Amino acid sequence: MGSKERIEKLRGELHAHNHRYYVQDSPVISDYEFDMLLKELEELESKHPEYINPNSPSSRVGGSITKNFTSIKHTYPMLSLSNTYSLEEIQEWILRVEKSTAKVSFVCELKYDGVAIGIRYQNGEMIQAVTRGDGTQGDDITNNVRTIKSVPLRLDNSFPKDFEIRGEIVMPHKAFEALNKRREAEGLPKFANPRNCASGTLKLQDSSEVAKRGLDAYLYYVLPEGVLSPSHSESILASANMGFKVPLVKDKFIAKCSGLDQIMDFIDYWEDQRKNLRFDIDGIVIKVDDYESQQKLGFTAKSPRWATAYKFKAERVPTQLNSITYQVGRTGAITPVANLEPIWLGGTTVKRASLHNSDQIELLDLYEKDIVFVEKGGEIIPKVVSVDISQRNASAQQVTFIEKCPECSSLLERKEGEAQHYCPNADNCPPQLSGRIEHYISRKAMDLAGMGGETVQLLVKKGLIRNPADLYFLTFDQLIELEGFKETSVQNILDGIQQSKNVPFERVLFALGIRHVGSTVAKVLAKYFKSMYVLAQASIEEIVAVEGIGSVIASEVYGFFREEKNAIILDALVGAGLQMEVGPESITAVSSPITNAKIIVSGVFEYFTRNELKDVIEKHGAQNVSSISSKTTYIIAGDGIGPAKLQKAQSLGIRILSEQEFIELLGL
Ligand code: IVH
C-alpha cells in the first residue's frame, strides 16, 4: 500500500474509533492501540506534508496558534431564547403555541450551560466553527474546536452539501475539577465555574492546550431548517447518523412531548436528576417540533417564538455552619466567610461560602452552628442564602460581627452608606501589605515569575518588604536565610524581579493597585497619558475627559497620586528603573469588544448586581449612560426592564443584550 492510501486508511480507522469512544461511549480498541495508530499517522504525515489535511484525526492534539481570532459574520443570526423561572409562564407559552397552530407537538431538551457554537460543514468536511459573539458576528475558533473529540471533522453516511449545526460546548465536571486542581498547584487563578472555563478555554491561542482540557459538545440545531428532515426531532436523529453527538432519547436528554403533562414530567425529572449529570445544565428548552409550525410562529427581534426555556433556580443544599472566619483584602475590606460541613453541590465539594458583610449576616439572622442553605452563583465561592431556623439549637448564640481586625487588632471602620467594614491600618496590617504586593506580582500585572503569595506573606512577616518598591532592594543573602529557600529558587526570584523592569508601562500602572483601575482601564490611561509623570499631574477634569473613563475612576486615580506614601513608592520604583512611559511599540490596542461603547444597564440580573455590571463596563473601557439616545451602543436588559425602554431601544436600532449574552460577549 502506498503512503497516500495508508494515510487515508489510518484516518478512516482513527475517525471511526474516535466516534466510538467519544460519541458512542463504546470503544472497541484500547487507548494504547489507538495511540499507536495515531502515531503511525503522524509519522507518515510528517514525511508527506503534501497530504496534510486540517481535518485529519492528527489535528485533534492541536498545535496551531491563533494570535487574533478573525471575526466572522453569521450566515443566520445567532439568536437567544426567551426564558422564565415560572412554570405558569411555560404553561401560558404552551397554550399560546397550541392556539396558534393546530396539532402541534413539542420537543424537550436540556439547556446546556456552556458556550454556543455554530459549525459549518461543506461536502462532509468541517470548515469553520464560530462563537456567538454579538449574535451577528462571532470569532472564528475553528482550530480550537477541531480538538474537541466529540465534534466530527468529517461526516459519515449521507449529508447535505453545505449546512451549519449549532450546539453548546461544555466542560464536564471531571475535566473542570482536574483543571482547577492543576491551576491551583501552579498558582494560577481558578475558574469560577465550568461555563467560564469552557469559554476561557475556547479563546486560548494555543490549540494544543485546548486539546488537553477535555471539552465536550452537544449539538441541537441544524440550519437551514429543513435541510435534513421536516422536523427538529428527525433532524437530530439524522445528525446522529452523520456522526454528531446529539441529545439521545435513551439518555432522556431529549423527548418528544405532545402537550403540557409530558413537558412538565420532563422538567420535573431533570429538576431532580440534573445533579447526576456529568456537566451543568441550567434549565430545559422546549421547542415546537415541525418546521412548518415553527415558521408560522416565527421570531421576535431577539428569539424564536417557537422555542422557550424554563430556567432552574440555582441549586440549594443545607449544611452546618461550623465557624466564621474574616478575611482582610488588600484594600482593608473585611469579608466574612462561612466554614461549612463539606457538602456536594453542582459538581464540586463546597467547604466555604461567602457571607459578604455584616448586613448580610444580620439579614440572614445567623446563629452559631446553624443549618444554612448554600447556593452556587457564578462565583468560585458559593453563597449562604438562608437559615433553617427550625433546626436551631435553643442555646445557640447569635453571630456578632467582629469589632477588631483579626490580623492587626485595629478597630474596624465602616463608612457611611457602605456595607463593608474596613481595617484602617493600611500601612501596617500584614494581609493588606502582602495583598498589595501579591497584586503587584500577579500574572496580569508584573508577572513576577518564581514568587507566589506564600513567599510574599513570609517576606512581609519577616519585615523584609512592606510595599512593591521594597522588592527591588531584596538581596541574595536575605532570601537564602529563609527556611526552605534554595539557591535556585532564590535566584529565580531575583531574576524575576530584574525582568519586571521591562514590563510595559500599562501593566506597571495596573500593578499599582489603584482602586477601579483594572487592566483595561490601565491600558486606556496609559495610551492616553503616555507616561506616569503626565498622569500624576493630571486634574480630575483631564482624566474624565478620556473616552471611557468615568468620574469614579478619575477621582480614585487623582487621589492616589496625591497621597505622599504613594509618591514615595513611585519614586522608589522610578529609581529601580521600571517603565514609567509607553515604549514606541508597547501601545497595544484595547482588546475588549465593548471599548468606547455607551451602555445602559436596566432591570434585575442573575449573576451580577447592577453596580457590579457597571463596574465591569467601566473596567472594559466602556461608558455607563442612563438615558437612551441614538448614541447608545447597547442596552443590557435584566428582568423587569420597562417595555417602553425596550421599545425605544428597538426603534433606535440599539442592540439589546441579555445578561448571559453580555457575559458571553466579554468572555466573563
Ligand atoms: S436552541 C434560536 N437548544 O441557550 C435559538 N439552545 O439562553 C436556538 N442552549 O442561545 C437555540 N441548550 O446557546 C437551544 N438545547 C438547547 C440549548 C440551547 C443551551 C443555549 C443556546 C441559546 C441559549 C439561550
XYZ file of C-alpha atoms and ligand atoms in Angstrom:
692
model
C 0.000 0.000 0.000
C 1.347 3.417 -0.910
C 1.766 6.126 1.733
C -1.240 8.038 0.470
C -3.510 5.003 0.765
C -2.110 4.083 4.176
C -2.702 7.633 5.403
C -6.284 7.507 4.155
C -6.844 4.115 5.738
C -5.429 5.234 9.083
C -7.532 8.383 9.008
C -10.652 6.368 8.358
C -9.903 3.929 11.171
C -8.993 6.633 13.664
C -12.091 8.590 12.734
C -14.278 5.552 13.406
C -12.556 4.716 16.717
C -12.799 8.313 17.793
C -16.535 8.282 17.116
C -16.979 5.049 19.020
C -15.056 6.382 22.018
C -16.215 9.978 22.313
C -19.696 9.939 20.785
C -20.983 6.423 21.347
C -19.021 5.732 24.513
C -18.246 2.160 23.371
C -14.613 1.801 22.281
C -13.502 -1.410 20.608
C -9.731 -0.946 20.884
C -7.504 0.035 23.811
C -6.109 3.539 24.275
C -2.697 2.089 23.545
C -3.756 0.646 20.203
C -5.402 3.953 19.325
C -2.225 5.860 20.204
C -0.148 3.521 18.036
C -2.375 4.129 15.014
C -2.269 7.877 15.635
C 1.494 7.814 15.973
C 1.838 5.985 12.686
C -0.395 8.550 11.012
C 1.550 11.462 12.475
C 4.828 9.994 11.267
C 3.501 9.434 7.769
C 2.037 12.937 7.634
C 5.320 14.476 8.718
C 7.108 12.536 5.961
C 4.468 13.565 3.438
C 3.460 17.132 4.139
C 1.759 17.201 0.745
C -1.054 15.072 2.225
C -1.632 17.213 5.306
C -5.306 17.934 5.888
C -6.715 20.121 8.685
C -9.466 17.565 9.265
C -7.083 14.676 9.800
C -7.524 12.957 13.202
C -3.995 14.178 13.968
C -5.436 17.715 14.296
C -7.152 16.568 17.482
C -3.990 17.157 19.500
C -3.851 20.779 18.400
C -0.646 22.687 17.877
C -1.839 25.638 15.851
C -1.533 29.083 17.400
C -4.168 31.732 16.728
C -2.919 35.180 17.680
C -6.109 37.025 16.836
C -9.433 35.340 16.215
C -10.978 36.597 12.999
C -14.466 37.992 13.236
C -16.960 36.161 11.008
C -20.466 37.255 10.113
C -23.037 34.556 10.868
C -24.925 33.220 7.866
C -28.021 33.108 10.094
C -28.091 35.390 13.138
C -27.406 33.536 16.361
C -30.437 34.377 18.447
C -31.113 33.597 22.048
C -34.099 32.044 23.786
C -36.856 33.649 25.771
C -36.729 32.245 29.269
C -38.570 32.138 32.542
C -38.272 30.690 36.029
C -42.020 30.309 36.242
C -43.872 27.131 35.332
C -47.052 29.152 34.888
C -45.385 31.149 32.147
C -44.276 27.931 30.480
C -47.856 26.751 30.648
C -49.049 30.014 29.088
C -46.468 29.696 26.324
C -47.627 26.153 25.519
C -51.268 27.262 25.378
C -50.374 30.191 23.156
C -48.492 27.943 20.745
C -51.235 25.329 20.729
C -53.780 28.014 19.957
C -51.865 29.438 17.034
C -51.033 26.219 15.222
C -53.180 23.141 15.056
C -51.933 19.748 16.309
C -48.527 20.867 17.340
C -46.033 18.552 19.022
C -43.099 19.642 21.160
C -39.554 18.549 21.856
C -37.984 18.994 25.294
C -34.233 19.189 25.643
C -31.627 20.015 28.235
C -30.466 23.592 28.348
C -26.728 23.071 28.326
C -24.791 25.593 30.381
C -21.877 26.116 28.073
C -20.710 28.202 25.152
C -22.808 28.421 21.997
C -21.090 27.406 18.773
C -22.019 27.288 15.098
C -20.109 24.749 12.996
C -20.207 24.680 9.221
C -19.692 21.638 7.040
C -19.140 21.528 3.316
C -19.001 18.280 1.390
C -18.888 16.381 4.665
C -15.845 18.262 5.989
C -15.833 20.662 8.898
C -14.769 24.047 7.568
C -15.489 26.587 10.272
C -16.559 26.986 13.898
C -17.721 30.389 15.105
C -18.730 31.659 18.564
C -21.962 33.533 19.101
C -20.210 36.892 19.633
C -22.854 39.592 19.493
C -25.272 37.352 17.585
C -24.484 38.938 14.228
C -20.813 38.085 14.123
C -18.555 35.914 16.224
C -14.968 34.708 16.484
C -13.524 32.042 14.235
C -12.292 29.397 16.703
C -12.112 26.546 14.197
C -8.672 25.308 15.239
C -9.697 25.088 18.873
C -12.969 23.319 18.094
C -11.114 20.768 15.932
C -9.513 19.472 19.148
C -12.887 18.617 20.720
C -13.037 14.902 20.139
C -16.822 14.586 20.052
C -17.079 17.072 17.173
C -16.692 15.152 13.897
C -14.125 16.558 11.477
C -15.732 14.679 8.640
C -19.172 13.193 8.322
C -20.445 9.672 7.785
C -23.185 8.298 5.572
C -25.093 10.924 3.640
C -25.034 14.620 4.410
C -26.175 17.918 2.869
C -23.550 19.640 0.720
C -23.427 22.812 2.815
C -25.046 23.319 6.220
C -24.475 24.561 9.715
C -25.039 22.796 13.010
C -25.230 24.635 16.292
C -24.861 23.492 19.821
C -23.137 24.052 23.081
C -19.578 23.372 24.123
C -19.466 22.238 27.720
C -16.762 21.478 30.246
C -17.670 18.246 32.069
C -17.307 18.384 35.876
C -14.456 15.895 35.981
C -12.352 17.830 33.475
C -13.198 21.088 35.258
C -12.124 19.821 38.664
C -8.905 18.329 37.303
C -8.012 21.571 35.542
C -8.705 23.733 38.584
C -6.637 21.415 40.743
C -3.760 21.729 38.294
C -4.122 25.503 38.204
C -4.178 25.757 41.966
C -0.959 23.744 42.180
C 0.620 26.048 39.614
C -0.507 29.178 41.460
C -2.865 30.176 38.642
C -6.315 31.626 39.314
C -9.094 29.038 39.350
C -12.089 29.192 37.025
C -15.319 30.114 38.792
C -17.471 27.514 37.050
C -17.408 25.087 34.115
C -19.060 27.592 31.758
C -16.419 30.278 32.354
C -13.811 27.597 31.996
C -15.201 26.399 28.644
C -15.430 29.960 27.418
C -11.884 30.832 28.527
C -10.541 27.621 27.030
C -12.073 28.270 23.623
C -10.326 31.634 23.489
C -6.881 30.174 24.118
C -4.323 30.926 21.433
C -2.637 27.535 21.695
C -4.952 24.789 20.458
C -2.797 22.047 21.995
C -3.718 23.404 25.441
C -7.392 23.343 24.414
C -6.934 19.700 23.372
C -5.784 18.804 26.893
C -8.730 20.306 28.696
C -11.420 17.745 27.892
C -14.160 19.913 26.393
C -17.263 18.189 25.081
C -20.064 19.336 22.757
C -23.761 18.643 22.284
C -25.354 19.751 19.041
C -29.010 20.668 18.841
C -29.862 22.890 15.904
C -29.445 22.262 12.168
C -29.540 25.116 9.668
C -31.082 25.848 7.261
C -34.138 24.309 8.872
C -35.476 21.504 6.769
C -32.174 20.715 5.045
C -32.242 17.267 6.659
C -35.815 16.478 7.641
C -39.175 18.192 8.061
C -38.918 18.303 11.851
C -36.414 19.159 14.558
C -36.516 15.738 16.235
C -35.869 13.952 12.929
C -33.022 16.356 12.130
C -31.403 15.467 15.435
C -31.678 11.764 14.603
C -30.238 12.358 11.159
C -27.376 14.345 12.715
C -26.508 11.376 14.920
C -26.299 9.308 11.770
C -23.748 11.723 10.317
C -21.602 11.232 13.447
C -22.630 14.140 15.650
C -23.006 13.884 19.390
C -26.614 14.871 19.863
C -29.020 14.527 22.774
C -30.316 10.951 22.815
C -33.778 9.687 23.692
C -32.247 6.755 25.561
C -30.366 9.135 27.883
C -33.614 11.101 28.335
C -31.671 14.180 27.141
C -34.422 14.780 24.596
C -38.090 13.762 24.377
C -40.980 14.312 22.045
C -43.906 15.602 24.074
C -47.462 16.001 22.937
C -48.590 18.553 25.491
C -48.405 20.142 28.896
C -48.324 16.992 31.053
C -45.448 15.352 29.236
C -43.493 18.613 29.189
C -43.972 19.029 32.943
C -42.847 15.435 33.508
C -39.636 16.124 31.578
C -38.987 19.284 33.603
C -39.684 17.519 36.926
C -37.431 14.635 36.022
C -34.443 16.865 35.229
C -35.015 19.293 38.072
C -34.299 16.309 40.285
C -31.813 14.394 38.128
C -29.552 17.195 36.961
C -27.335 16.658 39.994
C -26.331 13.310 38.483
C -25.279 14.688 35.104
C -21.597 14.913 34.237
C -21.979 18.516 33.049
C -24.011 21.582 34.031
C -27.430 22.398 32.678
C -29.353 25.480 33.708
C -32.822 24.579 32.505
C -34.976 22.874 29.923
C -35.580 24.071 26.376
C -38.982 23.444 24.825
C -39.256 23.640 21.056
C -42.031 23.209 18.539
C -41.064 20.109 16.585
C -42.135 20.518 12.957
C -40.525 23.279 10.928
C -43.748 24.274 9.265
C -45.300 25.242 12.601
C -42.009 26.865 13.614
C -42.159 29.010 10.535
C -45.727 30.054 11.255
C -44.743 31.151 14.747
C -41.652 32.997 13.543
C -39.251 35.147 15.547
C -39.191 38.261 17.683
C -36.181 40.573 17.307
C -34.234 38.518 19.800
C -35.538 34.991 19.897
C -37.758 32.461 18.172
C -41.423 32.271 19.177
C -41.263 28.533 18.534
C -38.990 27.838 21.493
C -38.606 28.905 25.091
C -36.547 27.940 28.095
C -37.540 27.066 31.632
C -34.629 28.015 33.864
C -33.882 26.118 37.058
C -33.373 28.076 40.202
C -29.800 27.839 41.421
C -29.205 24.594 43.244
C -29.533 24.959 47.008
C -28.422 22.499 49.692
C -28.486 22.510 53.516
C -25.359 22.051 55.618
C -23.991 23.054 59.007
C -22.178 26.287 59.687
C -19.053 25.278 61.606
C -17.443 28.682 62.103
C -16.896 32.076 60.525
C -13.535 33.475 59.527
C -12.869 37.053 58.487
C -10.624 37.747 55.536
C -8.771 41.004 55.080
C -8.316 42.082 51.479
C -5.616 44.309 50.026
C -7.888 47.340 50.367
C -8.580 46.501 54.018
C -12.119 45.308 53.262
C -13.264 42.614 55.678
C -15.158 39.679 54.185
C -16.834 37.180 56.491
C -16.609 33.630 55.200
C -18.673 30.706 56.487
C -16.768 27.484 57.083
C -19.197 24.696 56.370
C -19.561 20.996 56.860
C -18.372 19.856 53.396
C -21.239 19.263 51.007
C -21.617 18.199 47.358
C -23.135 20.982 45.254
C -23.335 21.328 41.497
C -20.401 19.116 40.698
C -17.985 20.237 43.426
C -17.457 19.851 47.159
C -18.225 23.068 48.993
C -16.473 23.857 52.266
C -16.725 27.630 52.392
C -19.331 30.192 51.436
C -19.240 33.953 51.340
C -21.322 35.928 53.803
C -20.392 39.232 52.078
C -20.684 41.687 55.009
C -22.245 42.355 58.397
C -25.568 43.453 56.879
C -25.841 40.089 55.208
C -25.152 38.265 58.486
C -27.861 40.330 60.158
C -30.255 39.777 57.296
C -29.743 36.025 57.486
C -30.209 36.231 61.263
C -27.348 33.819 61.614
C -26.657 31.867 64.821
C -23.618 29.752 65.599
C -23.839 26.169 64.280
C -26.983 26.960 62.293
C -28.076 24.706 59.444
C -27.763 27.000 56.439
C -28.769 26.725 52.780
C -25.955 27.171 50.324
C -26.329 28.163 46.695
C -23.933 28.435 43.806
C -23.982 31.609 41.770
C -21.451 32.485 39.124
C -18.562 32.903 41.576
C -15.974 30.450 42.885
C -17.216 30.833 46.440
C -20.883 29.875 46.878
C -23.302 31.926 48.972
C -25.220 31.255 52.153
C -28.766 32.211 51.176
C -30.915 31.299 54.169
C -31.095 29.549 57.526
C -33.220 26.615 58.606
C -34.467 28.129 61.862
C -36.451 25.023 62.753
C -33.207 23.168 63.373
C -31.615 25.833 65.559
C -30.385 24.771 68.975
C -32.220 26.650 71.762
C -28.973 27.613 73.460
C -27.250 28.810 70.264
C -25.670 32.270 70.274
C -26.353 34.847 67.592
C -23.366 35.607 65.356
C -21.923 39.049 66.029
C -19.603 40.760 63.596
C -16.049 41.297 64.833
C -15.060 44.779 66.004
C -11.325 44.430 65.601
C -9.200 43.380 62.650
C -8.436 39.663 63.011
C -4.896 40.298 61.759
C -3.718 43.508 63.413
C -6.405 44.188 66.061
C -7.155 47.706 64.804
C -10.689 48.893 65.465
C -12.674 48.319 62.264
C -14.388 51.204 60.489
C -17.428 51.381 58.312
C -18.025 54.388 56.097
C -21.441 55.984 55.950
C -23.513 54.230 53.296
C -21.046 51.383 52.711
C -21.790 47.766 53.513
C -18.214 46.683 54.070
C -16.153 47.059 57.242
C -12.570 48.164 56.709
C -9.385 47.818 58.691
C -7.965 51.351 58.667
C -4.400 50.211 59.322
C -3.423 50.243 55.643
C 0.249 50.854 56.394
C 0.830 48.100 58.917
C -1.838 45.406 58.634
C 0.065 42.388 57.201
C -2.589 40.995 54.797
C -3.089 44.476 53.355
C 0.651 44.887 52.820
C 1.025 41.432 51.315
C -2.251 41.727 49.367
C -0.980 44.825 47.577
C 2.333 43.175 46.797
C 0.608 39.965 45.673
C -1.454 42.038 43.268
C 1.719 43.767 42.076
C 3.472 40.485 41.246
C 0.400 38.767 39.769
C 0.316 37.458 36.224
C -1.727 40.250 34.674
C 0.407 42.832 36.494
C 4.195 42.413 36.729
C 4.070 38.630 36.294
C 6.942 38.082 38.685
C 7.996 34.527 37.985
C 9.422 32.478 40.824
C 7.371 34.174 43.500
C 3.942 33.306 44.866
C 1.561 34.534 47.544
C 3.134 32.467 50.296
C 6.588 33.893 49.656
C 5.190 37.413 49.752
C 3.428 36.728 53.047
C 6.614 35.294 54.507
C 8.712 38.262 53.387
C 6.162 40.676 54.842
C 6.085 38.724 58.081
C 9.884 38.831 58.307
C 9.744 42.577 57.764
C 11.788 42.378 54.555
C 9.186 44.063 52.355
C 6.275 46.413 53.011
C 5.485 47.697 49.530
C 6.233 46.748 45.907
C 9.276 49.017 45.738
C 10.959 47.065 48.552
C 11.161 44.042 46.227
C 13.915 45.792 44.282
C 16.116 46.031 47.375
C 15.969 42.347 48.311
C 19.357 40.647 48.366
C 20.508 37.088 47.827
C 21.784 36.912 51.421
C 18.442 37.950 52.870
C 16.493 35.381 50.872
C 18.814 32.407 51.270
C 18.416 32.655 55.044
C 14.709 31.956 54.825
C 13.610 28.471 55.714
C 13.155 26.171 52.731
C 14.797 28.516 50.211
C 17.468 27.020 47.973
C 19.940 28.764 45.747
C 17.961 28.143 42.557
C 14.654 29.369 43.949
C 16.321 32.489 45.351
C 17.989 33.128 42.018
C 14.656 32.658 40.231
C 13.036 35.239 42.465
C 15.844 37.749 41.943
C 15.827 37.147 38.173
C 12.064 37.639 38.087
C 12.425 40.933 39.953
C 15.068 42.106 37.486
C 12.949 41.106 34.498
C 9.961 43.015 35.825
C 11.861 46.192 34.961
C 10.999 45.534 31.325
C 7.272 45.160 31.896
C 5.442 47.815 29.847
C 4.075 50.933 31.494
C 0.392 49.982 31.181
C 0.988 46.914 33.340
C 3.064 48.878 35.858
C 0.098 51.216 36.163
C -2.279 48.303 36.701
C 0.138 46.711 39.196
C -0.035 49.760 41.479
C -3.486 48.551 42.520
C -5.307 51.874 42.262
C -8.962 51.222 43.097
C -11.115 50.671 39.992
C -8.060 50.623 37.710
C -8.239 47.154 36.213
C -6.027 46.070 33.360
C -8.304 47.525 30.673
C -8.602 50.924 32.340
C -4.833 50.936 32.865
C -4.386 50.366 29.135
C -6.746 53.210 28.294
C -4.969 55.599 30.683
C -1.514 54.541 29.514
C -2.454 55.011 25.899
C -3.837 58.464 26.547
C -1.350 59.954 29.011
C 1.664 58.006 27.769
C 3.619 58.492 30.993
C 3.238 58.172 34.741
C 4.540 61.718 35.182
C 1.846 63.236 32.986
C -0.881 61.099 34.569
C 0.275 62.007 38.081
C -0.055 65.713 37.231
C -3.452 65.423 35.517
C -6.508 67.091 37.052
C -9.756 65.186 37.610
C -11.267 67.032 34.623
C -8.390 65.958 32.403
C -8.785 62.342 33.453
C -12.573 62.328 32.988
C -12.034 63.741 29.505
C -10.533 60.412 28.450
C -13.043 58.368 26.460
C -14.304 55.530 28.627
C -13.140 56.904 31.999
C -15.882 57.879 34.424
C -15.741 60.202 37.399
C -15.395 57.398 39.963
C -12.222 56.120 38.355
C -10.906 59.634 37.760
C -11.177 60.675 41.372
C -9.527 57.455 42.588
C -6.617 57.971 40.182
C -6.300 61.626 41.113
C -6.417 60.825 44.841
C -3.821 58.066 44.509
C -1.162 60.382 43.143
C -1.860 62.975 45.847
C -1.014 60.647 48.717
C 2.500 61.120 49.976
C 3.130 57.456 50.722
C 2.271 56.577 47.127
C 4.582 59.285 45.837
C 7.410 57.775 47.884
C 6.770 54.278 46.494
C 6.571 55.654 42.948
C 9.877 57.491 43.401
C 11.473 54.264 44.530
C 10.029 52.384 41.550
C 11.370 55.062 39.211
C 14.743 54.710 40.940
C 14.594 50.942 40.424
C 14.271 51.535 36.677
C 10.696 50.497 35.928
C 8.933 51.509 32.714
C 7.099 54.712 33.504
C 6.339 55.661 29.904
C 4.907 53.872 26.912
C 7.547 52.482 24.653
C 7.116 53.095 20.934
C 5.704 49.641 20.248
C 4.039 48.899 23.558
C 0.894 50.907 22.867
C -1.370 47.929 22.438
C -4.904 48.201 21.238
C -7.507 47.700 23.919
C -8.997 44.388 23.021
C -12.293 44.481 24.868
C -15.237 44.163 22.461
C -17.058 46.986 24.289
C -14.277 49.557 24.454
C -15.745 53.037 23.992
C -19.292 51.674 23.842
C -22.085 53.591 25.580
C -24.128 51.154 27.615
C -27.372 51.253 29.595
C -27.925 48.734 32.372
C -31.551 48.210 33.275
C -33.525 45.652 35.279
C -32.523 42.941 37.732
C -29.867 40.365 36.948
C -28.999 36.857 37.919
C -25.236 36.759 38.208
C -24.331 40.404 38.781
C -25.815 43.277 40.720
C -26.406 46.384 38.638
C -23.415 48.070 40.235
C -21.191 45.111 39.505
C -22.244 45.244 35.858
C -21.499 48.954 35.741
C -18.128 48.269 37.241
C -17.373 45.631 34.607
C -18.438 48.103 31.918
C -16.101 50.817 33.198
C -13.301 48.345 33.603
C -13.625 47.393 29.933
C -13.228 50.985 28.865
C -16.901 51.498 28.062
C -19.213 54.157 29.427
C -22.326 53.778 31.553
C -25.113 56.039 30.354
C -28.591 56.416 31.764
C -30.831 57.716 29.021
C -31.370 56.156 25.624
C -30.297 58.038 22.565
C -29.154 57.150 19.095
C -25.594 57.234 20.501
C -26.292 54.334 22.878
C -24.459 51.202 21.753
C -26.018 48.501 23.955
C -28.755 48.057 26.463
C -28.231 45.229 28.931
C -31.731 44.134 29.736
C -32.454 42.390 33.022
C -35.718 41.128 34.469
C -38.329 43.810 34.952
C -36.904 46.258 32.393
C -39.685 48.629 31.318
C -41.369 47.813 27.996
C -41.197 51.483 26.976
C -37.437 51.433 27.320
C -37.181 48.267 25.269
C -39.432 49.651 22.596
C -37.425 52.835 22.335
C -34.209 50.844 22.109
C -35.705 48.720 19.360
C -36.931 51.690 17.398
C -33.473 53.272 17.567
C -31.901 50.001 16.477
C -29.877 49.688 19.669
C -28.549 46.211 20.385
C -30.336 44.609 23.311
C -28.242 42.140 25.257
C -29.339 39.729 27.959
C -27.028 39.282 30.931
C -25.944 35.946 29.506
C -25.138 37.484 26.126
C -23.153 40.226 27.823
C -21.212 37.612 29.782
C -20.536 35.716 26.574
C -19.568 38.845 24.671
C -16.880 39.654 27.215
C -15.961 36.037 27.841
C -16.512 36.579 31.590
S -31.836 26.219 20.721
C -32.754 30.233 18.105
N -31.340 24.344 22.428
O -29.076 28.715 25.483
C -32.180 29.724 19.363
N -30.288 26.450 22.773
O -30.076 31.169 26.629
C -31.804 28.303 19.247
N -28.788 26.496 24.719
O -28.716 30.663 22.610
C -31.194 27.800 20.463
N -29.119 24.419 25.337
O -26.751 28.974 23.356
C -31.108 25.627 22.092
N -30.998 22.547 23.842
C -30.748 23.805 23.506
C -29.876 24.625 24.246
C -29.668 25.954 23.846
C -28.469 25.539 25.601
C -28.240 27.855 24.752
C -28.063 28.490 23.412
C -29.040 29.633 23.437
C -29.013 29.974 24.887
C -30.170 30.842 25.285
